[in-house]
Short mmCIF file of C-alpha atoms in Angstrom, two decimals:
data_model
loop_
_atom_site.label_atom_id
_atom_site.label_comp_id
_atom_site.label_asym_id
_atom_site.label_seq_id
_atom_site.Cartn_x
_atom_site.Cartn_y
_atom_site.Cartn_z
CA MET V 1 110.54 52.71 102.44
CA HIS V 2 107.07 54.29 101.43
CA ILE V 3 105.23 56.23 103.70
CA LEU V 4 101.29 56.37 104.12
CA LEU V 5 100.42 59.61 105.40
CA SER V 6 96.60 59.76 106.48
CA THR V 7 94.32 62.14 105.28
CA SER V 8 94.10 64.59 108.27
CA SER V 9 98.22 64.29 107.77
CA LEU V 10 98.04 65.33 103.97
CA LEU V 11 95.33 68.30 105.02
CA LEU V 12 97.55 69.46 107.35
CA PHE V 13 100.13 69.08 105.26
CA TYR V 14 97.74 71.22 102.22
CA THR V 15 97.50 73.65 104.75
CA ALA V 16 100.86 74.46 105.19
CA PHE V 17 101.61 74.25 102.00
CA LEU V 18 99.40 76.80 101.25
CA LEU V 19 99.93 79.28 103.85
CA ASN V 20 103.88 79.70 103.13
CA GLU V 21 102.91 79.75 99.01
CA LYS V 22 100.23 82.46 101.38
CA ASN V 23 103.05 84.35 103.00
CA GLU V 24 106.00 83.86 100.13
CA ALA V 25 103.82 86.20 98.45
CA ILE V 26 102.37 88.85 100.14
CA HIS V 27 106.15 90.36 100.67
CA CYS V 28 107.47 93.11 98.71
CA ARG V 29 104.11 92.88 96.82
CA PRO V 30 101.46 95.06 97.59
CA HIS V 31 97.64 93.61 97.34
CA PHE V 32 96.51 96.50 95.63
CA GLN V 33 98.44 98.40 93.34
CA PRO V 34 99.54 101.88 92.90
CA TYR V 35 97.84 104.40 89.43
CA ARG V 36 100.51 103.80 86.87
CA LYS V 37 100.59 107.64 85.91
CA ALA V 38 99.24 106.65 82.52
CA ALA V 39 96.48 106.15 83.60
CA HIS V 40 95.26 109.47 85.50
CA ASN V 41 94.19 112.92 83.32
CA ARG V 42 97.92 115.24 83.73
CA SER V 43 96.00 117.81 84.20
CA ALA V 44 94.25 116.31 87.19
CA ASN V 45 98.34 116.31 88.16
CA ARG V 46 98.52 118.76 91.74
CA ILE V 47 104.13 115.41 96.86
CA SER V 48 104.63 119.06 93.94
CA ASN V 49 101.80 117.84 91.77
CA GLY V 50 101.08 114.69 91.65
CA ILE V 51 97.83 112.31 91.98
CA GLU V 52 96.69 110.42 95.74
CA ALA V 53 97.52 107.63 95.78
CA ARG V 54 95.25 104.48 95.31
CA LYS V 55 94.92 104.14 98.98
CA HIS V 56 97.35 101.52 100.75
CA SER V 57 99.24 100.50 97.46
CA HIS V 58 102.20 101.95 99.39
CA PRO V 59 101.41 99.35 102.52
CA TRP V 60 106.07 100.05 103.92
CA GLN V 61 104.79 103.55 104.07
CA ALA V 62 105.58 104.94 107.24
CA LEU V 63 104.67 108.26 108.96
CA VAL V 64 107.06 109.23 111.34
CA PHE V 65 106.52 111.91 114.21
CA THR V 66 109.42 113.41 115.96
CA ILE V 67 107.56 114.99 119.15
CA PHE V 68 109.91 117.65 120.12
CA ASP V 69 109.40 120.73 122.71
CA ARG V 70 107.41 122.21 120.01
CA GLN V 71 105.71 121.27 116.68
CA PRO V 72 106.36 117.78 115.65
CA THR V 73 108.52 117.32 112.81
CA LYS V 74 106.77 114.93 110.29
CA CYS V 75 108.16 112.47 107.64
CA GLY V 76 107.77 109.41 106.17
CA GLY V 77 109.93 106.85 106.18
CA SER V 78 109.76 102.83 105.22
CA LEU V 79 108.71 99.47 107.05
CA ILE V 80 111.58 96.86 105.42
CA HIS V 81 111.30 93.02 105.25
CA TRP V 82 114.08 92.35 106.70
CA THR V 83 113.30 88.41 108.03
CA ASN V 84 112.18 85.42 106.64
CA GLN V 85 108.22 86.83 108.64
CA ASN V 86 106.08 88.43 107.90
CA ALA V 87 106.28 90.84 109.88
CA SER V 88 108.58 93.36 110.62
CA GLY V 89 109.75 96.42 113.49
CA LEU V 90 112.87 98.24 111.22
CA VAL V 91 111.53 101.90 109.90
CA LEU V 92 113.84 103.19 107.78
CA THR V 93 114.14 106.59 107.48
CA VAL V 94 116.68 110.03 107.09
CA ALA V 95 118.16 111.31 109.53
CA HIS V 96 117.67 114.56 109.08
CA CYS V 97 114.79 114.33 110.23
CA LEU V 98 114.94 113.11 113.98
CA LEU V 99 116.80 116.51 114.96
CA ASN V 100 116.25 119.46 116.27
CA ARG V 101 116.74 121.95 114.74
CA ASN V 102 114.86 124.23 116.56
CA ASN V 103 117.02 124.00 119.86
CA ASN V 104 118.93 127.61 120.82
CA ALA V 105 122.21 125.80 121.51
CA GLY V 106 123.00 123.79 118.27
CA GLN V 107 121.11 120.51 116.50
CA SER V 108 120.13 118.13 119.07
CA LEU V 109 118.95 114.29 118.47
CA ALA V 110 115.70 113.66 119.72
CA ARG V 111 114.95 110.39 121.88
CA ALA V 112 113.63 107.00 120.36
CA SER V 113 110.49 108.07 123.32
CA GLN V 114 109.37 110.94 121.23
CA ILE V 115 109.57 109.21 118.07
CA ARG V 116 106.32 107.36 116.83
CA VAL V 117 105.38 105.70 113.94
CA TYR V 118 101.86 105.36 111.66
CA LEU V 119 101.87 102.30 109.12
CA GLY V 120 97.92 101.72 106.79
CA VAL V 121 97.11 105.15 106.88
CA HIS V 122 95.81 107.34 104.31
CA ASN V 123 94.52 110.52 105.46
CA ALA V 124 97.09 111.41 107.38
CA VAL V 125 94.83 113.60 109.22
CA ARG V 126 91.15 110.75 109.78
CA LEU V 127 93.49 107.96 109.79
CA ASN V 128 91.36 104.08 109.35
CA ALA V 129 91.07 101.29 111.71
CA ASN V 130 94.09 99.50 109.97
CA ALA V 131 96.44 101.80 110.95
CA ARG V 132 98.49 100.80 113.93
CA ILE V 133 100.38 103.77 115.54
CA MET V 134 103.65 102.45 117.48
CA ARG V 135 106.55 103.51 119.47
CA VAL V 136 110.06 102.23 118.37
CA THR V 137 112.38 101.24 121.83
CA ALA V 138 115.85 102.23 119.94
CA PHE V 139 117.29 103.61 116.45
CA ALA V 140 120.40 104.19 115.22
CA ILE V 141 121.72 106.83 112.13
CA GLY V 142 124.63 107.18 109.79
CA ASP V 143 127.11 109.55 109.90
CA TYR V 144 125.47 112.20 109.07
CA GLN V 145 127.03 115.25 108.02
CA SER V 146 124.85 117.86 108.09
CA PHE V 147 126.11 120.02 105.45
CA SER V 148 126.98 117.59 102.21
CA ARG V 149 124.37 115.36 103.57
CA GLN V 150 126.00 113.07 103.99
CA ASN V 151 125.07 109.58 105.47
CA ASP V 152 121.14 110.81 105.25
CA ILE V 153 119.70 107.16 107.18
CA ALA V 154 117.69 106.26 109.72
CA LEU V 155 117.26 103.12 111.44
CA LEU V 156 114.18 102.90 114.26
CA LYS V 157 113.60 100.10 116.01
CA LEU V 158 109.00 99.42 116.57
CA LYS V 159 108.96 98.19 120.32
CA GLN V 160 107.17 95.43 117.92
CA ALA V 161 107.17 93.24 115.19
CA VAL V 162 103.89 94.45 113.42
CA PRO V 163 102.12 91.69 111.25
CA TYR V 164 102.18 91.82 107.23
CA ASP V 165 97.90 92.56 106.75
CA GLU V 166 95.78 93.92 103.37
CA TYR V 167 97.34 97.40 104.60
CA ILE V 168 100.82 97.26 105.87
CA ARG V 169 103.30 95.51 104.44
CA GLY V 170 107.79 95.56 103.81
CA VAL V 171 109.50 96.49 100.74
CA CYS V 172 112.40 94.95 99.42
CA ILE V 173 115.59 96.34 100.37
CA PRO V 174 119.10 95.83 97.48
CA SER V 175 121.71 94.42 97.44
CA LEU V 176 125.28 95.80 98.27
CA SER V 177 125.51 95.85 94.42
CA THR V 178 122.41 96.99 93.09
CA ASP V 179 122.81 99.71 91.11
CA ILE V 180 120.13 102.58 90.07
CA PRO V 181 116.56 100.79 88.46
CA SER V 182 116.76 101.64 84.89
CA ARG V 183 114.44 103.37 83.10
CA LYS V 184 111.91 99.79 81.60
CA GLN V 185 111.66 99.97 85.29
CA PRO V 186 108.24 101.92 87.39
CA CYS V 187 109.82 104.41 90.28
CA TYR V 188 107.37 105.65 92.44
CA VAL V 189 107.76 108.51 95.68
CA THR V 190 105.40 109.21 98.12
CA GLY V 191 104.45 111.20 101.25
CA TRP V 192 102.16 114.01 102.44
CA GLY V 193 104.56 116.96 101.99
CA ARG V 194 103.66 120.23 100.63
CA MET V 195 101.66 120.30 97.60
CA ASN V 196 103.60 122.54 95.54
CA HIS V 197 105.79 126.22 96.32
CA GLY V 198 102.82 127.36 98.72
CA THR V 199 101.58 126.10 101.75
CA GLN V 200 98.94 123.79 101.84
CA LYS V 201 100.18 120.70 103.05
CA ALA V 202 99.40 116.78 101.87
CA THR V 203 96.26 115.21 104.18
CA VAL V 204 95.89 112.12 102.41
CA LEU V 205 99.06 110.42 100.26
CA GLN V 206 100.90 111.49 97.22
CA GLN V 207 102.50 109.66 94.69
CA ILE V 208 104.36 110.72 91.45
CA GLU V 209 106.35 108.59 89.51
CA VAL V 210 109.92 108.98 88.01
CA THR V 211 112.71 107.98 87.22
CA ALA V 212 116.05 107.58 87.91
CA PHE V 213 118.74 109.78 86.63
CA LYS V 214 122.03 109.24 85.43
CA GLY V 215 125.04 111.78 87.45
CA VAL V 216 124.78 113.82 84.03
CA ARG V 217 120.96 116.16 84.87
CA CYS V 218 123.15 115.83 89.34
CA SER V 219 124.10 119.00 91.28
CA PRO V 220 128.87 118.06 90.79
CA HIS V 221 127.63 118.68 94.23
CA VAL V 222 126.28 115.16 94.76
CA ASN V 223 128.05 111.87 96.34
CA LEU V 224 126.92 109.16 93.09
CA THR V 225 128.48 106.41 95.87
CA THR V 226 125.88 107.22 98.26
CA MET V 227 123.64 109.39 96.24
CA PHE V 228 121.28 109.49 93.25
CA CYS V 229 118.60 112.31 92.27
CA ALA V 230 115.62 111.68 90.29
CA GLY V 231 112.01 112.81 88.82
CA SER V 232 110.37 113.55 86.02
CA THR V 233 111.70 115.68 82.17
CA THR V 234 108.75 116.13 79.98
CA GLU V 235 106.44 117.11 83.69
CA ASP V 236 106.66 119.70 86.61
CA ILE V 237 105.89 117.41 89.53
CA GLY V 238 108.67 116.84 92.24
CA ILE V 239 109.19 116.37 95.77
CA CYS V 240 108.53 118.90 98.62
CA MET V 241 108.67 120.24 102.13
CA GLY V 242 107.27 116.87 103.97
CA ASP V 243 108.60 114.64 102.02
CA SER V 244 111.78 113.98 103.65
CA GLY V 245 111.93 109.65 104.90
CA GLY V 246 110.00 109.37 101.52
CA PRO V 247 110.28 105.52 100.18
CA PHE V 248 111.40 105.68 96.19
CA VAL V 249 110.32 102.28 95.04
CA CYS V 250 110.64 100.66 91.69
CA GLU V 251 108.34 97.50 91.16
CA GLU V 252 110.19 94.28 88.62
CA ASP V 253 107.80 91.41 88.65
CA GLY V 254 105.18 92.23 90.86
CA LYS V 255 107.81 92.66 93.14
CA PHE V 256 108.86 95.95 94.99
CA THR V 257 112.42 97.42 95.67
CA LEU V 258 113.27 100.43 98.36
CA TYR V 259 115.93 101.70 96.43
CA GLY V 260 116.71 105.07 97.46
CA MET V 261 114.74 108.07 100.97
CA VAL V 262 113.81 111.31 99.81
CA SER V 263 117.09 113.61 101.24
CA PHE V 264 116.59 116.94 100.07
CA THR V 265 116.28 119.26 97.55
CA GLU V 266 118.64 122.59 95.63
CA GLY V 267 117.37 125.22 96.96
CA PHE V 268 113.79 125.26 96.47
CA ILE V 269 110.52 123.95 98.67
CA CYS V 270 109.87 121.08 96.17
CA SER V 271 112.46 119.65 93.24
CA ASN V 272 111.35 120.33 89.20
CA ALA V 273 111.79 118.90 86.04
CA TYR V 274 115.50 121.76 85.62
CA HIS V 275 115.71 120.86 89.63
CA PRO V 276 115.46 117.07 90.47
CA ALA V 277 115.51 116.11 93.74
CA ILE V 278 117.86 114.01 95.53
CA PHE V 279 118.11 110.34 97.60
CA THR V 280 120.02 108.51 99.76
CA LYS V 281 121.26 105.80 98.01
CA VAL V 282 119.55 102.15 99.80
CA SER V 283 122.23 99.49 98.41
CA ALA V 284 125.63 101.87 99.38
CA TYR V 285 124.25 101.28 103.62
CA THR V 286 123.60 97.43 103.04
CA SER V 287 126.16 96.50 105.58
CA TRP V 288 125.35 98.79 107.56
CA LEU V 289 121.77 98.16 107.85
CA ASN V 290 122.99 93.58 108.95
CA GLN V 291 124.94 95.78 111.25
CA THR V 292 122.90 97.82 112.90
CA ALA V 293 120.37 95.31 113.23
CA SER V 294 121.66 92.59 114.52
CA ALA V 295 123.29 95.63 117.20
CA PHE V 296 118.84 95.40 118.03
CA ASN V 297 118.88 92.56 118.51
CA ASP V 298 121.89 91.79 120.44
CA ALA V 299 120.29 94.02 122.22
CA MET V 300 117.47 92.53 123.52
#
């Protein structure tokens, strides 16, 4: 049997095909490609001793403010690509950013109403016209252990899903079986934390290119099932106070995957070549993410 389509029907079909093709290409892929370190003078490097990221080349980057009684806590986060839609309402960050350590009675957990998520931001002081400020309606944290830093993960549900554009896009999540990336993959950490061991904080998004290490270079206190460490063996670069929750992403064939989140450094304000930073291993929490996201949907 032959089916004849009118010109208008063919046009609609072709338009739908192009839209679908565009939709397929947009998630986990930045419109603006990140700088590679080889393209920059190393002396221009100052996260700690990083470079200013190319504007909107990390479109999943979130700025997470938790507003306690005193000065707000500023952390990083990542808008994650969770459904087949070109929009997302889920942000991944670390649990310790949602704890109020200024409380005289001990640590207290934030309320959803105290959390704000900024997306599409490059300059954290002067927001551009493409930035979005989102309220959080619910969140969940893992079984966080403050002493060992175990399960330093939190999932935030935004008031509404944010459509993808050139400036805001979700990043892919690794599967449960995914190991830390190979040295051949370019991997980046981004954030607005301190620029060095001093008090100067970044106003524009900073970027470093790092390598995930196997256990031999990690502290013996690191649980390699749920954490990993990363840094550089050739440059004095690292993460600093204020970078917590920020993404550790790696690129393969133009697609970016969130392998980790900045969790902590050991005994120093900033990590360095001798003391790499420790990251929450996202692939270890795939089942938890599935359960939590489903619980958010069931509660709607």
